[in-house]
């Protein structure tokens, strides 16, 4: 499920959630609903790109995270932190599977 939040000032953000409600990926802030909607329409196509839109990163504390980029190379979302590289790879799999199963947008 993708949960969409309207933020103060008229901006928008989405969170990709697993079936059990865990946040897998949190988006950047979008300045308009139109920009958000365009990104959400493209998100399934990004999933089918053999992972080339997932950037694996390590923070300064040695924790792992994933950033999802659009087709122009702009970061559109980031995962939470993982304590291991294997956990991060499993997170990518979960994000991909959740994107593939998205049928509902929850706008709040």
Short mmCIF file of C-alpha atoms in Angstrom, two decimals:
data_model
loop_
_atom_site.label_atom_id
_atom_site.label_comp_id
_atom_site.label_asym_id
_atom_site.label_seq_id
_atom_site.Cartn_x
_atom_site.Cartn_y
_atom_site.Cartn_z
CA UNK A 1 0.00 0.00 0.00
CA UNK A 2 1.11 3.54 -0.64
CA UNK A 3 0.05 6.06 1.97
CA UNK A 4 -0.05 9.66 0.75
CA UNK A 5 0.19 12.51 3.22
CA UNK A 6 -0.63 16.13 2.52
CA UNK A 7 1.79 18.23 4.49
CA UNK A 8 1.53 21.75 5.84
CA UNK A 9 2.04 24.29 3.07
CA UNK A 10 0.42 22.13 0.39
CA UNK A 11 3.25 19.68 -0.26
CA UNK A 12 2.87 15.88 -0.47
CA UNK A 13 4.81 12.79 0.54
CA UNK A 14 4.20 9.06 0.17
CA UNK A 15 5.23 6.04 2.18
CA UNK A 16 5.40 2.54 0.74
CA UNK A 17 4.13 0.13 3.36
CA UNK A 18 4.26 -3.65 3.62
CA UNK A 19 1.14 -5.74 4.17
CA UNK A 20 1.78 -5.68 7.92
CA UNK A 21 2.00 -1.86 7.95
CA UNK A 22 5.79 -1.50 8.21
CA UNK A 23 7.21 1.50 6.32
CA UNK A 24 9.59 0.22 3.64
CA UNK A 25 10.31 3.47 1.82
CA UNK A 26 9.59 7.13 2.52
CA UNK A 27 9.50 9.58 -0.37
CA UNK A 28 10.94 13.01 -0.78
CA UNK A 29 8.52 15.91 -0.44
CA UNK A 30 6.68 16.82 -3.64
CA UNK A 31 5.64 20.43 -4.15
CA UNK A 32 2.43 19.54 -5.99
CA UNK A 33 -0.07 16.73 -6.17
CA UNK A 34 0.52 16.55 -9.93
CA UNK A 35 4.25 15.89 -9.39
CA UNK A 36 3.42 13.19 -6.84
CA UNK A 37 0.88 11.55 -9.15
CA UNK A 38 3.38 11.43 -12.04
CA UNK A 39 5.92 9.73 -9.79
CA UNK A 40 3.39 7.20 -8.54
CA UNK A 41 2.38 6.32 -12.11
CA UNK A 42 6.01 5.62 -12.96
CA UNK A 43 6.86 3.67 -9.83
CA UNK A 44 5.78 0.28 -11.20
CA UNK A 45 7.89 0.80 -14.33
CA UNK A 46 10.89 1.51 -12.09
CA UNK A 47 10.37 -1.80 -10.32
CA UNK A 48 10.62 -3.71 -13.61
CA UNK A 49 14.04 -2.25 -14.46
CA UNK A 50 16.13 -5.06 -12.90
CA UNK A 51 17.00 -2.93 -9.90
CA UNK A 52 18.90 -0.21 -11.73
CA UNK A 53 16.90 2.48 -9.92
CA UNK A 54 17.91 1.21 -6.47
CA UNK A 55 21.06 2.81 -5.12
CA UNK A 56 22.70 1.00 -2.23
CA UNK A 57 24.35 3.30 0.32
CA UNK A 58 26.09 3.24 3.68
CA UNK A 59 25.76 6.06 6.21
CA UNK A 60 28.53 7.41 8.44
CA UNK A 61 27.63 4.92 11.20
CA UNK A 62 28.10 1.95 8.86
CA UNK A 63 24.37 1.28 8.50
CA UNK A 64 22.93 0.39 5.10
CA UNK A 65 20.06 2.03 3.24
CA UNK A 66 18.47 2.08 -0.18
CA UNK A 67 17.51 5.08 -2.25
CA UNK A 68 15.02 4.79 -5.09
CA UNK A 69 15.70 7.01 -8.10
CA UNK A 70 13.44 7.97 -10.96
CA UNK A 71 14.38 7.55 -14.62
CA UNK A 72 16.17 10.92 -14.53
CA UNK A 73 18.40 9.86 -11.63
CA UNK A 74 16.63 12.00 -9.01
CA UNK A 75 16.15 10.40 -5.59
CA UNK A 76 12.44 9.91 -4.94
CA UNK A 77 12.61 7.90 -1.73
CA UNK A 78 14.78 6.28 0.92
CA UNK A 79 14.46 3.19 3.06
CA UNK A 80 15.08 2.94 6.74
CA UNK A 81 18.45 1.78 8.01
CA UNK A 82 19.64 -1.82 7.92
CA UNK A 83 22.34 -3.26 10.15
CA UNK A 84 23.70 -5.58 7.45
CA UNK A 85 24.15 -5.69 3.72
CA UNK A 86 22.06 -8.86 3.57
CA UNK A 87 19.25 -7.06 5.40
CA UNK A 88 19.44 -4.24 2.88
CA UNK A 89 19.23 -6.68 -0.05
CA UNK A 90 16.19 -8.28 1.58
CA UNK A 91 14.73 -4.79 1.99
CA UNK A 92 15.18 -4.16 -1.76
CA UNK A 93 13.33 -7.40 -2.47
CA UNK A 94 10.52 -6.37 -0.11
CA UNK A 95 10.29 -2.91 -1.68
CA UNK A 96 10.18 -4.42 -5.18
CA UNK A 97 7.51 -6.93 -4.20
CA UNK A 98 5.44 -4.25 -2.48
CA UNK A 99 5.66 -1.93 -5.49
CA UNK A 100 4.53 -4.78 -7.72
CA UNK A 101 1.49 -5.42 -5.52
CA UNK A 102 0.39 -1.79 -5.11
CA UNK A 103 -3.27 -1.54 -5.91
CA UNK A 104 -4.40 0.96 -3.32
CA UNK A 105 -3.43 4.54 -2.63
CA UNK A 106 -4.40 5.79 0.82
CA UNK A 107 -4.68 9.59 0.67
CA UNK A 108 -4.80 11.44 3.96
#
